[in-house]
CSV table of C-alpha atoms in Angstrom, one decimal:
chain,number,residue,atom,x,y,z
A,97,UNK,CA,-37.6,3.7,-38.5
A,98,UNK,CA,-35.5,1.0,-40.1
A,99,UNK,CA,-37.6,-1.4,-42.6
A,100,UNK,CA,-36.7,-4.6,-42.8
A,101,UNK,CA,-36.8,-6.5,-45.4
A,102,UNK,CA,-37.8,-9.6,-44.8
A,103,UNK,CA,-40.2,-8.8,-42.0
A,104,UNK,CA,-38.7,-8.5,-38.4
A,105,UNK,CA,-40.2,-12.1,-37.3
A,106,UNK,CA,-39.7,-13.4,-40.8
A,107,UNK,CA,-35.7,-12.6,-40.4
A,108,UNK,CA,-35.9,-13.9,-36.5
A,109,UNK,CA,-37.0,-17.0,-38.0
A,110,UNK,CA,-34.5,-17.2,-40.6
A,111,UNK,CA,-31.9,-16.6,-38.0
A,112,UNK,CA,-33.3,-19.6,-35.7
A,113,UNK,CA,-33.5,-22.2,-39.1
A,114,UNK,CA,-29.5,-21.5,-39.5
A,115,UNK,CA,-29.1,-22.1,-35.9
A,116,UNK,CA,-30.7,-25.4,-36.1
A,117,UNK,CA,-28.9,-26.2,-39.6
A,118,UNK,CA,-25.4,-25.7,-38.1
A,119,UNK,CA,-25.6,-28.2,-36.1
A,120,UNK,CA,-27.5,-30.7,-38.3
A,121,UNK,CA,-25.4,-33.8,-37.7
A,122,UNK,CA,-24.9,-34.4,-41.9
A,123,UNK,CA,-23.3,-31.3,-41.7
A,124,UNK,CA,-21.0,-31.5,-38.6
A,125,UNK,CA,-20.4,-34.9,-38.3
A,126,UNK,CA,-18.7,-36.7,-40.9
A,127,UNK,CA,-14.9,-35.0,-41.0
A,128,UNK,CA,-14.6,-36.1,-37.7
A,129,UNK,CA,-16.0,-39.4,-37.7
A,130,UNK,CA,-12.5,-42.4,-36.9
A,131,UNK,CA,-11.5,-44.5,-38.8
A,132,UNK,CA,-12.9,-48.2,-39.0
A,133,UNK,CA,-11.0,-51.0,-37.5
A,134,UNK,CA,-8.6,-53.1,-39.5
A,135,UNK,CA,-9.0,-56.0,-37.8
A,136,UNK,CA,-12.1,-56.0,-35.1
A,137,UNK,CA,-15.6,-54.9,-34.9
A,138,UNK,CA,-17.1,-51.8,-35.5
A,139,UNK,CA,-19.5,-50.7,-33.0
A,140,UNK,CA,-21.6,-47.5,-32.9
A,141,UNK,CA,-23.5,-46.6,-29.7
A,142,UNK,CA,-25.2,-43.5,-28.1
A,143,UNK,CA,-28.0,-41.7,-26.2
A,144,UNK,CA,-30.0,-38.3,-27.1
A,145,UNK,CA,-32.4,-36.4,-29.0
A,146,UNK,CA,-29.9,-36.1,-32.2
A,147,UNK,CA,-28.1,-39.5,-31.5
A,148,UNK,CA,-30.6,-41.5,-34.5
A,149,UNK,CA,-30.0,-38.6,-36.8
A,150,UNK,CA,-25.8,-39.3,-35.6
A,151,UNK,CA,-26.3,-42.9,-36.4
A,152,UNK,CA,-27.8,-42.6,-39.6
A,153,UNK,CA,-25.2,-40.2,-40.9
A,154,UNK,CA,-22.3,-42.4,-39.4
A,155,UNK,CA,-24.2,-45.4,-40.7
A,156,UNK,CA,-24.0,-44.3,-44.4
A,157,UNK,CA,-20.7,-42.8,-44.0
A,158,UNK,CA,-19.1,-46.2,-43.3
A,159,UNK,CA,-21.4,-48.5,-45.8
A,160,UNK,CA,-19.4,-46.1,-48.4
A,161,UNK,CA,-16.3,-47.5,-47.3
A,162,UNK,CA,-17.2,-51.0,-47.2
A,163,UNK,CA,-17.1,-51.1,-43.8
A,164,UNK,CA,-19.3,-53.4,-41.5
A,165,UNK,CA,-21.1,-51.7,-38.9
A,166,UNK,CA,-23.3,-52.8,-36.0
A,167,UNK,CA,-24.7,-51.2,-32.9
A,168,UNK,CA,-28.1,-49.6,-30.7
A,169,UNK,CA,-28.6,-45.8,-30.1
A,170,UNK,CA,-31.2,-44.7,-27.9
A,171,UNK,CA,-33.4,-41.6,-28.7
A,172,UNK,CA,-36.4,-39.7,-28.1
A,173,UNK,CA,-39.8,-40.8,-28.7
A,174,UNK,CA,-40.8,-39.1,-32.5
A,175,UNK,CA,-36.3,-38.6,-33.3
A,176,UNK,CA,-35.4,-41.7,-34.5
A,177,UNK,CA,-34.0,-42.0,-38.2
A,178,UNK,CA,-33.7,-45.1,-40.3
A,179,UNK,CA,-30.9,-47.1,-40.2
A,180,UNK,CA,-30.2,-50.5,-41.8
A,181,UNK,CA,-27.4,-51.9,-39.6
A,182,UNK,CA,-27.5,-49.7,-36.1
A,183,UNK,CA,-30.4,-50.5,-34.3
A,184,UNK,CA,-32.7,-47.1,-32.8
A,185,UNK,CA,-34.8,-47.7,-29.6
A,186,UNK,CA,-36.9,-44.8,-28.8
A,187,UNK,CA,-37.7,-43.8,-24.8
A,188,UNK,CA,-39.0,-41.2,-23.2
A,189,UNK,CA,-37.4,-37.8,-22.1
A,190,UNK,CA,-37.3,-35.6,-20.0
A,191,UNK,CA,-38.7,-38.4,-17.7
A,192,UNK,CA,-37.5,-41.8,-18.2
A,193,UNK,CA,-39.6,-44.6,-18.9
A,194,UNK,CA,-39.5,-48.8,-18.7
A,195,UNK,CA,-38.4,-48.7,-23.0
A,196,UNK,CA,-35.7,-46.8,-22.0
A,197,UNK,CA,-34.8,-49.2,-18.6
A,198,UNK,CA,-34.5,-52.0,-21.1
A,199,UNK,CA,-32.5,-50.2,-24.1
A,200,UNK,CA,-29.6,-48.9,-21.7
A,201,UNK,CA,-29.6,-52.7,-20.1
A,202,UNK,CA,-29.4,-54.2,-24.1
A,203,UNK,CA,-26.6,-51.5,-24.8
A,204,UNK,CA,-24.3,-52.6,-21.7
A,205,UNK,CA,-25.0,-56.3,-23.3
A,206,UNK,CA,-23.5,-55.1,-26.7
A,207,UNK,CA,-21.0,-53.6,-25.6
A,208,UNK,CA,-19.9,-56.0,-23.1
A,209,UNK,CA,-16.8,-58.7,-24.0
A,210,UNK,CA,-15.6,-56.5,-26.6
A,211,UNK,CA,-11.8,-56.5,-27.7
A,212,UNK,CA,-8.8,-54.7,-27.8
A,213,UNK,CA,-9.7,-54.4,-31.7
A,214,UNK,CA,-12.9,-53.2,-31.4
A,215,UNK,CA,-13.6,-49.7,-32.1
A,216,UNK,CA,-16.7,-48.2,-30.2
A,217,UNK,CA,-18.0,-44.9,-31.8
A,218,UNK,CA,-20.4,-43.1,-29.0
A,219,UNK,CA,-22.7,-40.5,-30.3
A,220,UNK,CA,-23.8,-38.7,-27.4
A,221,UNK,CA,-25.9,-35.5,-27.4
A,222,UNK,CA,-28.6,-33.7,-24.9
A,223,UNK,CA,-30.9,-35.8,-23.7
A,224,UNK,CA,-28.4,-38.7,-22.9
A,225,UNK,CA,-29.2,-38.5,-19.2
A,226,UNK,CA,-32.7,-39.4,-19.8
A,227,UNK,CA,-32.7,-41.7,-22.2
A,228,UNK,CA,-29.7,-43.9,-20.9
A,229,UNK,CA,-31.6,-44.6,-17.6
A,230,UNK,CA,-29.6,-47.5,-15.5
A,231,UNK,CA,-30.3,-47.0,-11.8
A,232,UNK,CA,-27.4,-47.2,-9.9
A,233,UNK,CA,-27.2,-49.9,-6.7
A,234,UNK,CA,-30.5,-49.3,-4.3
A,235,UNK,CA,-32.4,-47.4,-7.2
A,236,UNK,CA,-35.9,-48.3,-8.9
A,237,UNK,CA,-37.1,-46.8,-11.9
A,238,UNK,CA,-39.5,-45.4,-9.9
A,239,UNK,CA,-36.6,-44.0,-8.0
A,240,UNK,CA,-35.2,-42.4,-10.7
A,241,UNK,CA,-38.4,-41.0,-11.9
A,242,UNK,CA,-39.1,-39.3,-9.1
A,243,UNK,CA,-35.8,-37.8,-8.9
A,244,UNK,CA,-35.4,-36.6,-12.7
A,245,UNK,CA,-38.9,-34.6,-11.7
A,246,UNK,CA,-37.6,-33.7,-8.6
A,247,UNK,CA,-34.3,-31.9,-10.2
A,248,UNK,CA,-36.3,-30.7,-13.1
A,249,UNK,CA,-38.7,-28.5,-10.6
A,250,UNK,CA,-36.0,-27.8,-8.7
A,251,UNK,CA,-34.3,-24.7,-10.3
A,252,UNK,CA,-31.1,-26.5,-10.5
A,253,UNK,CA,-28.4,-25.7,-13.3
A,254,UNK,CA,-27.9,-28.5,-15.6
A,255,UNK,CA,-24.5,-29.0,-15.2
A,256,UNK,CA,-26.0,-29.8,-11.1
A,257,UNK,CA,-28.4,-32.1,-12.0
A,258,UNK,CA,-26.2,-34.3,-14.4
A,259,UNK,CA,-23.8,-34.3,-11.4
A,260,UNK,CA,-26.3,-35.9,-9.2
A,261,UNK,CA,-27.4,-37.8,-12.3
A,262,UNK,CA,-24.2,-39.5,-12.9
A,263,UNK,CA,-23.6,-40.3,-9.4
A,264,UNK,CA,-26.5,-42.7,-9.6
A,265,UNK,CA,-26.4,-44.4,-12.6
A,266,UNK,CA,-24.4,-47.2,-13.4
A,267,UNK,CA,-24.0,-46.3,-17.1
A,268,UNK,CA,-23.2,-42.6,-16.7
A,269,UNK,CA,-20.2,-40.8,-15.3
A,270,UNK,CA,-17.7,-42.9,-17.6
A,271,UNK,CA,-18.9,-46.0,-16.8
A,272,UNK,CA,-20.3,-47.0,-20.0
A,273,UNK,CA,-17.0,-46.5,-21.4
A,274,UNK,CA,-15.5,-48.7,-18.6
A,275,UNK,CA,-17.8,-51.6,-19.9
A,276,UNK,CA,-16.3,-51.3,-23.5
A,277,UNK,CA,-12.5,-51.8,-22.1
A,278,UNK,CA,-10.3,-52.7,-23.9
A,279,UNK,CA,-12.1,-51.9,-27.0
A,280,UNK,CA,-11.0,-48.1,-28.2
A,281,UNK,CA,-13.6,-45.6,-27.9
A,282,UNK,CA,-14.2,-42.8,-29.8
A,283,UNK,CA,-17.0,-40.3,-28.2
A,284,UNK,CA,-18.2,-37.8,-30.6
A,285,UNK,CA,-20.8,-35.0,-29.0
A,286,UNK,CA,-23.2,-32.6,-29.7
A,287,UNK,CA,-22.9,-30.2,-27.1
A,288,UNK,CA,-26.2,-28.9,-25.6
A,289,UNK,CA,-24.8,-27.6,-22.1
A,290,UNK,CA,-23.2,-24.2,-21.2
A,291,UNK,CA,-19.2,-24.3,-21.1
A,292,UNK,CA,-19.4,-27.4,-23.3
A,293,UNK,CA,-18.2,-29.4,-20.8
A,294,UNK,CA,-18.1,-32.7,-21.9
A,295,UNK,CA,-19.0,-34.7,-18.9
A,296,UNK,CA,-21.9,-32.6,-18.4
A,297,UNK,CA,-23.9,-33.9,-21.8
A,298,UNK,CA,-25.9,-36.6,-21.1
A,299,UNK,CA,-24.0,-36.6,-18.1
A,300,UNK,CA,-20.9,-38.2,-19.4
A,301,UNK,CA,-21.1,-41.9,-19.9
A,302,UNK,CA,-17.9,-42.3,-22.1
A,303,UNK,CA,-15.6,-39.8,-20.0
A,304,UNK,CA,-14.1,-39.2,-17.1
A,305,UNK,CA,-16.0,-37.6,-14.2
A,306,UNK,CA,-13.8,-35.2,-12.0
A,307,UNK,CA,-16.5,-34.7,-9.7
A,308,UNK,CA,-17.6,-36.4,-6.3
A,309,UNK,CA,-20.2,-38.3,-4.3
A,310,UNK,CA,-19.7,-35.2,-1.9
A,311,UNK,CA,-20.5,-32.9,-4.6
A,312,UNK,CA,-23.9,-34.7,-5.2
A,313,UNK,CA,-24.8,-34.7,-1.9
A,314,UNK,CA,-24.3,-31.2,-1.6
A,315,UNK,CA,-26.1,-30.3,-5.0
A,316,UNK,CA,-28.9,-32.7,-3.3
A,317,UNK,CA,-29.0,-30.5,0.0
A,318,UNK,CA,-29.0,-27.2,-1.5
A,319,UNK,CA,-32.0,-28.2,-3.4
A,320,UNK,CA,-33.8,-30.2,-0.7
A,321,UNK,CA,-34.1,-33.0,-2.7
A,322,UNK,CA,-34.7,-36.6,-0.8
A,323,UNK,CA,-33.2,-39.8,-2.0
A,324,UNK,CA,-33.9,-43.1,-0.3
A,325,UNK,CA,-31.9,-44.0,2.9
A,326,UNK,CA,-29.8,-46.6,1.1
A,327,UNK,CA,-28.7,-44.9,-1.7
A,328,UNK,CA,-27.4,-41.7,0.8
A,329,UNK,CA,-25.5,-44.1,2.9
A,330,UNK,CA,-23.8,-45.1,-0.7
A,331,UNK,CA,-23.3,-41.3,-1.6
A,332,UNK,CA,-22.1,-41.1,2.0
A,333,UNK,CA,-19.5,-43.7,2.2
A,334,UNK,CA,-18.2,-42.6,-1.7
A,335,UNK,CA,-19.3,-46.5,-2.9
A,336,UNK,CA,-21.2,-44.6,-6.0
A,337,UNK,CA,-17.9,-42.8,-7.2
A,338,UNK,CA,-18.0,-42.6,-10.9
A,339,UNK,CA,-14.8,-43.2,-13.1
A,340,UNK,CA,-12.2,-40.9,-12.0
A,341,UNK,CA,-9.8,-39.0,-14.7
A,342,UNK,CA,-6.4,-41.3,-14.8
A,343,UNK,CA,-8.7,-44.6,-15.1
A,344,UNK,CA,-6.6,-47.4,-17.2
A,345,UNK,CA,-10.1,-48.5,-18.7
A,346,UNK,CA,-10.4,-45.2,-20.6
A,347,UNK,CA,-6.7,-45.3,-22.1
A,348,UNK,CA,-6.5,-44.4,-25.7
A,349,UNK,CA,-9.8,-42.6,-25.8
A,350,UNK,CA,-10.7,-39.7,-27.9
A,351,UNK,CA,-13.7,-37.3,-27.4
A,352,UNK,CA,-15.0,-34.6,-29.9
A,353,UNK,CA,-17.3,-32.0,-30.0
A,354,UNK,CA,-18.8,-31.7,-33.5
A,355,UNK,CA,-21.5,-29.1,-32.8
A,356,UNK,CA,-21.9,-26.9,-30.3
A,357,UNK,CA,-23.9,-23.4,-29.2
A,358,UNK,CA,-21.5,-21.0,-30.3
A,359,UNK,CA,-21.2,-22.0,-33.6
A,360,UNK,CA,-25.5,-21.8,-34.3
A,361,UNK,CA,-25.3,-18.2,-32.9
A,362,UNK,CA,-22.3,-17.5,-35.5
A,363,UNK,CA,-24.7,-19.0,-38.2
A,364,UNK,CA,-27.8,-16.7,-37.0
A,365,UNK,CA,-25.1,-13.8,-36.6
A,366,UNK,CA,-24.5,-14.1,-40.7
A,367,UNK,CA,-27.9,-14.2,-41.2
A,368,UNK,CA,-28.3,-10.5,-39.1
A,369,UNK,CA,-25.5,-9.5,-41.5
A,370,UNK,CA,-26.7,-10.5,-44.9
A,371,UNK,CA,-30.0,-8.3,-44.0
A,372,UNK,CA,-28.0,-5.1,-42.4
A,373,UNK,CA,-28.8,-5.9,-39.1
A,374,UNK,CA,-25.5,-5.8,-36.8
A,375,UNK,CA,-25.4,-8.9,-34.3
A,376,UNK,CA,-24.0,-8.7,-31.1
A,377,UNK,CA,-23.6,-12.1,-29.5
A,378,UNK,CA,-24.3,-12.1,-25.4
A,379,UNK,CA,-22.7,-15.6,-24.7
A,380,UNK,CA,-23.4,-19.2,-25.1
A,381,UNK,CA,-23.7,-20.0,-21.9
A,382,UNK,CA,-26.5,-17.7,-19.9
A,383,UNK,CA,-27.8,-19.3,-17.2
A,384,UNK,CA,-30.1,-18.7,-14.2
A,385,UNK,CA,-34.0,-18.1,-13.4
A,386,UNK,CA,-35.6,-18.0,-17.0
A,387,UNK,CA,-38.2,-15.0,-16.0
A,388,UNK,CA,-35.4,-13.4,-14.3
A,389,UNK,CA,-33.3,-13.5,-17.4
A,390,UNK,CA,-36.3,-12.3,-19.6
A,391,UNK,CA,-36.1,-9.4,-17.0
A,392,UNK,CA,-32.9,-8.7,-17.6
A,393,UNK,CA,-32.6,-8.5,-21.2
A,394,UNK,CA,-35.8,-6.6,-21.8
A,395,UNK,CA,-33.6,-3.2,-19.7
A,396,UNK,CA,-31.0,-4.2,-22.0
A,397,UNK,CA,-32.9,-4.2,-25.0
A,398,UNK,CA,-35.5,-1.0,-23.8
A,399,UNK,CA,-32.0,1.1,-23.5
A,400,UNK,CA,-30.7,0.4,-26.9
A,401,UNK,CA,-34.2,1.0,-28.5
A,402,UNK,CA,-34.2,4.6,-26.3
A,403,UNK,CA,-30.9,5.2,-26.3
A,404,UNK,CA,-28.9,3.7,-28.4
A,405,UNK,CA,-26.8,2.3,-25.5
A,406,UNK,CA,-25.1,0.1,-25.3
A,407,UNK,CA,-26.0,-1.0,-29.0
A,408,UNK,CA,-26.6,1.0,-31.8
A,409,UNK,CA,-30.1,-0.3,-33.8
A,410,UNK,CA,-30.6,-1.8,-35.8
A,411,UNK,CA,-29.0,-4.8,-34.1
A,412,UNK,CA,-29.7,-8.3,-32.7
A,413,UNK,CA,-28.8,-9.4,-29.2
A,414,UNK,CA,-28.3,-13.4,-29.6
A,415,UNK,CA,-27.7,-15.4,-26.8
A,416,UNK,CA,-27.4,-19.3,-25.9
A,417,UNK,CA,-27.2,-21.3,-22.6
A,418,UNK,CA,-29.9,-23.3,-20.7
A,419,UNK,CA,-32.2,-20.7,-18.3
A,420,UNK,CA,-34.0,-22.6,-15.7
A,421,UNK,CA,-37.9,-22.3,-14.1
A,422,UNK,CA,-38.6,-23.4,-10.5
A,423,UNK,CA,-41.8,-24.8,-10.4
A,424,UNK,CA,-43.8,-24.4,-6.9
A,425,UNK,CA,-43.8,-27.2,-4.1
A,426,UNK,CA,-47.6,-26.3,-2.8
A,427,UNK,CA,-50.2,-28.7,-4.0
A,428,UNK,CA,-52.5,-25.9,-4.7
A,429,UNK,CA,-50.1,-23.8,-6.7
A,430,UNK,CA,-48.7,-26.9,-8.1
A,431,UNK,CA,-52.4,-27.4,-9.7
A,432,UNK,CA,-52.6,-24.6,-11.0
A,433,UNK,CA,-50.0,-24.2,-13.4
A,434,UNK,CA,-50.1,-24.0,-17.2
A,435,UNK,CA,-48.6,-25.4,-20.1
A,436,UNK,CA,-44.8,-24.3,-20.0
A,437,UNK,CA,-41.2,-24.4,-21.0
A,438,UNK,CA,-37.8,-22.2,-20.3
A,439,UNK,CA,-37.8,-20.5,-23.5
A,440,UNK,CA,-41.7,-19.1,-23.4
A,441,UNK,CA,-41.1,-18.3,-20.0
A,442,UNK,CA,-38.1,-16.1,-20.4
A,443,UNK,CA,-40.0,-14.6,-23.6
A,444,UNK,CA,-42.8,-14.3,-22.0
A,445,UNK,CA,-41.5,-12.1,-19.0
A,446,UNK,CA,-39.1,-10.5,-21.5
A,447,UNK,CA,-42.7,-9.4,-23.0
A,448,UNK,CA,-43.8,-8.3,-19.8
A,449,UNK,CA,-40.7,-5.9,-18.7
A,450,UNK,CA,-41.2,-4.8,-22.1
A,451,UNK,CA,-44.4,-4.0,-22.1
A,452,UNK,CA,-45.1,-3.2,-26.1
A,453,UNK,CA,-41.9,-1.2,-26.5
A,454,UNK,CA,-41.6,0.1,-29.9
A,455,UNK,CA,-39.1,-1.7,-32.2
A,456,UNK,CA,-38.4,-4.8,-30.3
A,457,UNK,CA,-38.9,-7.9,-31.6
A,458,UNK,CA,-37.7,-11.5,-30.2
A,459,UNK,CA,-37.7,-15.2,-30.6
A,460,UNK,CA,-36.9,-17.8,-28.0
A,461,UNK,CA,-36.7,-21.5,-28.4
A,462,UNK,CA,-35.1,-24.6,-27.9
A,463,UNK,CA,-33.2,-26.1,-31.3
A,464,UNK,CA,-34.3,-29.6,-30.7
A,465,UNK,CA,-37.8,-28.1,-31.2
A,466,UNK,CA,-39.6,-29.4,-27.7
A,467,UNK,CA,-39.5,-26.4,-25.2
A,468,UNK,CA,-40.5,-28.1,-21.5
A,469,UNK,CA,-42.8,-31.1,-22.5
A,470,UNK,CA,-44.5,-29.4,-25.5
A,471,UNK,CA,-44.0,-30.4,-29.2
A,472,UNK,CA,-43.5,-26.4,-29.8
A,473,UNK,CA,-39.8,-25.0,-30.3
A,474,UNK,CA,-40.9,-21.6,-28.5
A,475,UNK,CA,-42.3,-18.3,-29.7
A,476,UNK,CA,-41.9,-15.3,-31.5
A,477,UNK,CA,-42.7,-11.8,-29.4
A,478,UNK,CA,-44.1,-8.6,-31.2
A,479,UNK,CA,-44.3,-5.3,-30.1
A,480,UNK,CA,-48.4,-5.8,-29.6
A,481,UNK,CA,-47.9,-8.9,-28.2
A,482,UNK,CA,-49.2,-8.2,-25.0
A,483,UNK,CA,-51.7,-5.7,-26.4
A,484,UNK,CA,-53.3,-8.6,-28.9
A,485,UNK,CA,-53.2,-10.9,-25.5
A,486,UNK,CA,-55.4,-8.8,-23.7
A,487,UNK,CA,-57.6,-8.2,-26.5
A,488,UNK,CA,-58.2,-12.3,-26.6
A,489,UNK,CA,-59.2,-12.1,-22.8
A,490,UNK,CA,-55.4,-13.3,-21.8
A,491,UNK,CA,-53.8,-11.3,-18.6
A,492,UNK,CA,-49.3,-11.6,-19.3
A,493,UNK,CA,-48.8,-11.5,-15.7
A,494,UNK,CA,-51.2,-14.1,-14.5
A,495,UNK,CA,-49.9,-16.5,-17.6
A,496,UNK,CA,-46.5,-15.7,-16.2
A,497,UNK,CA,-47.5,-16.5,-13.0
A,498,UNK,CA,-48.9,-19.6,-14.1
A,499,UNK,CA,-45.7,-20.9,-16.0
A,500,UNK,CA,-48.0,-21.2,-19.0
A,501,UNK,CA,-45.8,-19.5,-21.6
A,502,UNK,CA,-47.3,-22.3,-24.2
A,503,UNK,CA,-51.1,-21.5,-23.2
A,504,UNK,CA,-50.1,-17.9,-23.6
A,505,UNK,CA,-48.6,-17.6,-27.3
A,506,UNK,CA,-50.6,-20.7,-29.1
A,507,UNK,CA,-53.5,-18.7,-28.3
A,508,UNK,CA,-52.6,-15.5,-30.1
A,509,UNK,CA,-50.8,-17.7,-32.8
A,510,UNK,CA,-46.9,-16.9,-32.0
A,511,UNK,CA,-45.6,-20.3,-31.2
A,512,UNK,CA,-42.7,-21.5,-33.2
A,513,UNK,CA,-43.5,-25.3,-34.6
A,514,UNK,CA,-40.9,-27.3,-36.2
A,515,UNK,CA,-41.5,-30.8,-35.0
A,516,UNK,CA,-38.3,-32.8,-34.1
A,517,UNK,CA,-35.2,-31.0,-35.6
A,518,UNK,CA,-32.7,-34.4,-34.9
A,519,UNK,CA,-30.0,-31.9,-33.3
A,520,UNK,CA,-29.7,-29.9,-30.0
A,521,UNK,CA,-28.0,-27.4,-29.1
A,522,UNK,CA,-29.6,-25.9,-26.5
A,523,UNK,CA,-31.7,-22.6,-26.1
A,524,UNK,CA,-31.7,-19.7,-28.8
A,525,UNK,CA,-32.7,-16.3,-28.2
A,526,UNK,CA,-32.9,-13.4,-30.3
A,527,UNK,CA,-34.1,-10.3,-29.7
A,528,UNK,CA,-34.0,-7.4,-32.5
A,529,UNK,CA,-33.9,-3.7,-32.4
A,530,UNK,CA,-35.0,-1.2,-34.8
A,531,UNK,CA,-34.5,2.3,-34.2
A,532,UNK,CA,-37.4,4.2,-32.8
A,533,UNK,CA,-39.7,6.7,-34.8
């Protein structure tokens, strides 16, 4: 068998820290940051989990120059960074909350009456659509709770439920960058959806939305997801359109991605090299059922480790992309599930179809190092994984059953910790093969 040097989860580990440090906004940020006015305000705004840690670079970027700088960014509860000049508000995600209510309504305020020589600076990055809650007309809080829950159970693709998102907000969808007309903006991103689609993180408050009220309606009907009689009639009668490509308010704009998947898994692919380990890069963009893409994989992986098709070991199958778990409806099954997230759920059922296969090792997490609700990044899976489980009294397939991925591998000590990385970009996986004895 191969030996690795460092140790199989040691160099999985390694691989997921140069992820996360390619898109570490001091890094990827600055060469693309504007230039400041010569003559009006400069104003930095955003939403997201690595929006403070945006700020703060951008803040000391332009305090070099001289240059003035004012503005309010809105972040996750635990990812704010200092800053002296650009104010940091943190709310609650995945969820929104009443802090969050008020810091999107004090953002439309600064950015409201600007001029044509103002220059806005929007750092937007995943968690935008959470964090930069502003119910559209006919929509509570409450409202909007209730559907962020309702889309995340749902088993809807992200790029879906930012399209319902957007058509109920009055912030998202370009709108926020309507408000800053006829001040210049300048949206820089740090992409944490599949395809990289820039209306599609945060759902798009500073761009153009090409999509329709009849496109949210049928996203809502596919999913069987109930909005209140008011706000259909508006999705109905196309009064919640969002700002359309070709909008005069949006002239002269310029949007950016500075970080983005594909570039993490060419970080984590250098990594595999430096230690002889070939890597073969999947995609950035996998999506679907998270335990059926864990299922999928794990044939994938079992033939290379057999086989030696379609990969010759050693090798490391990376991949990137947002999976998805659909959570049951049933009060009773509802109650009893665990503690979960997409990235121990597709690792988990990846352990499952797996079953202890010899020289297979993987590591699944999210890079912005909260997997579902949890403060844990993910986990690492070893080939007695599932054998160490059942030794501590813990059935796979009942955990899996349960959606408690987190239960599952914090009690055989496997979970990946990090804390709050400031960046996101999205779900890593990494699954490495040795050749077999």
């Amino acid at each position: 068998m191969h030996t690795l040097t460092p140790s199989p989860s040691s160099l999985l580990r390694a691989m997921f820290d140069a992820a996360v440090a390619a898109a570490q906004p001091a890094r990827c940020l600055p060469p693309h940051l504007p230039a400041a006015p010569t003559k009006g305000r400069l104003i930095v705004i955003g939403a997201g989990k690595a929006s403070a840690e945006m700020a703060q670079v951008a803040e000391a970027h332009y305090r070099r120059l001289g240059v003035a700088v004012e503005g309010l960014v809105i972040t996750r509860y635990g990812h704010g960074a200092p800053c002296e000049y650009v104010e940091i508000v943190e709310a609650s995600h995945p969820v929104p909350d009443n802090a969050g209510l008020v810091a999107a309504q004090r953002l439309r305020e600064r950015v409201t009456g600007l001029s044509a020589d103002d220059v806005v600076v929007a750092l937007i990055s995943g968690g935008g659509s959470a964090l930069l809650v502003a119910p559209g007309e006919g929509l509570t809080l409450d409202d909007k709770q209730a559907i962020h829950r309702a889309l995340l159970a749902s088993g809807a693709g992200i790029g879906e439920m930012n399209l319902v998102r957007r058509h109920l907000s009055a912030l998202k969808g370009g709108r926020l960058a309507a408000l800053c007309h006829p001040a210049t903006v300048h949206t820089l991103l740090i992409s944490d959806v599949p395809g990289d689609d820039p209306i599609d993180i945060a759902s798009g408050p500073t761009v153009a939305d090409p999509t329709t009220c009849a496109d949210a309606l049928a996203t809502l009907a596919r999913y069987r997801i109930a909005l209140p009689d008011a706000v259909m009639a508006r999705l109905r009668s196309g009064a919640a359109e969002s700002v359309k490509p070709g909008d005069a308010r949006l002239a002269g704009h310029t949007c950016t991605i500075v970080a983005a998947p594909r570039a993490s898994l060419d970080a984590a692919a250098e990594v595999a090299r430096a230690a002889g380990i070939t890597p073969w890069v999947l995609g950035d963009d996998l999506e679907g059922e998270a335990r059926a893409m864990g299922t999928t994989l794990a044939g994938l992986a079992r033939q290379t480790a057999r086989h030696g098709h379609p990969f010759a070991a050693p090798c490391v199958l990376l991949s990137g992309g947002e999976s998805t778990v659909t959570l049951p409806t049933d009060a009773a099954a509802a109650a009893e599930l665990g503690r979960g997230g997409r990235n121990v759920e597709f690792l988990l059922s990846l352990g499952v179809a797996l079953n202890g296969e010899p020289g297979v090792w993987a590591l699944a997490a999210d890079t912005d190092g909260i997997d579902g609700l949890e403060p844990i990044a993910g986990a690492v899976l070893h080939p007695d994984t599932l054998a160490r489980a059942w030794a501590a009294g813990l059935n796979p397939r009942t955990c899996l059953d349960r959606h408690d991925g987190h239960g599952f591998f914090q009690a055989i000590g496997d979970s990946v910790v990090t804390g709050p990385t400031l960046t996101n970009v999205n779900d890593f996986r990494a699954i490495l093969i040795t050749v077999r004895p």
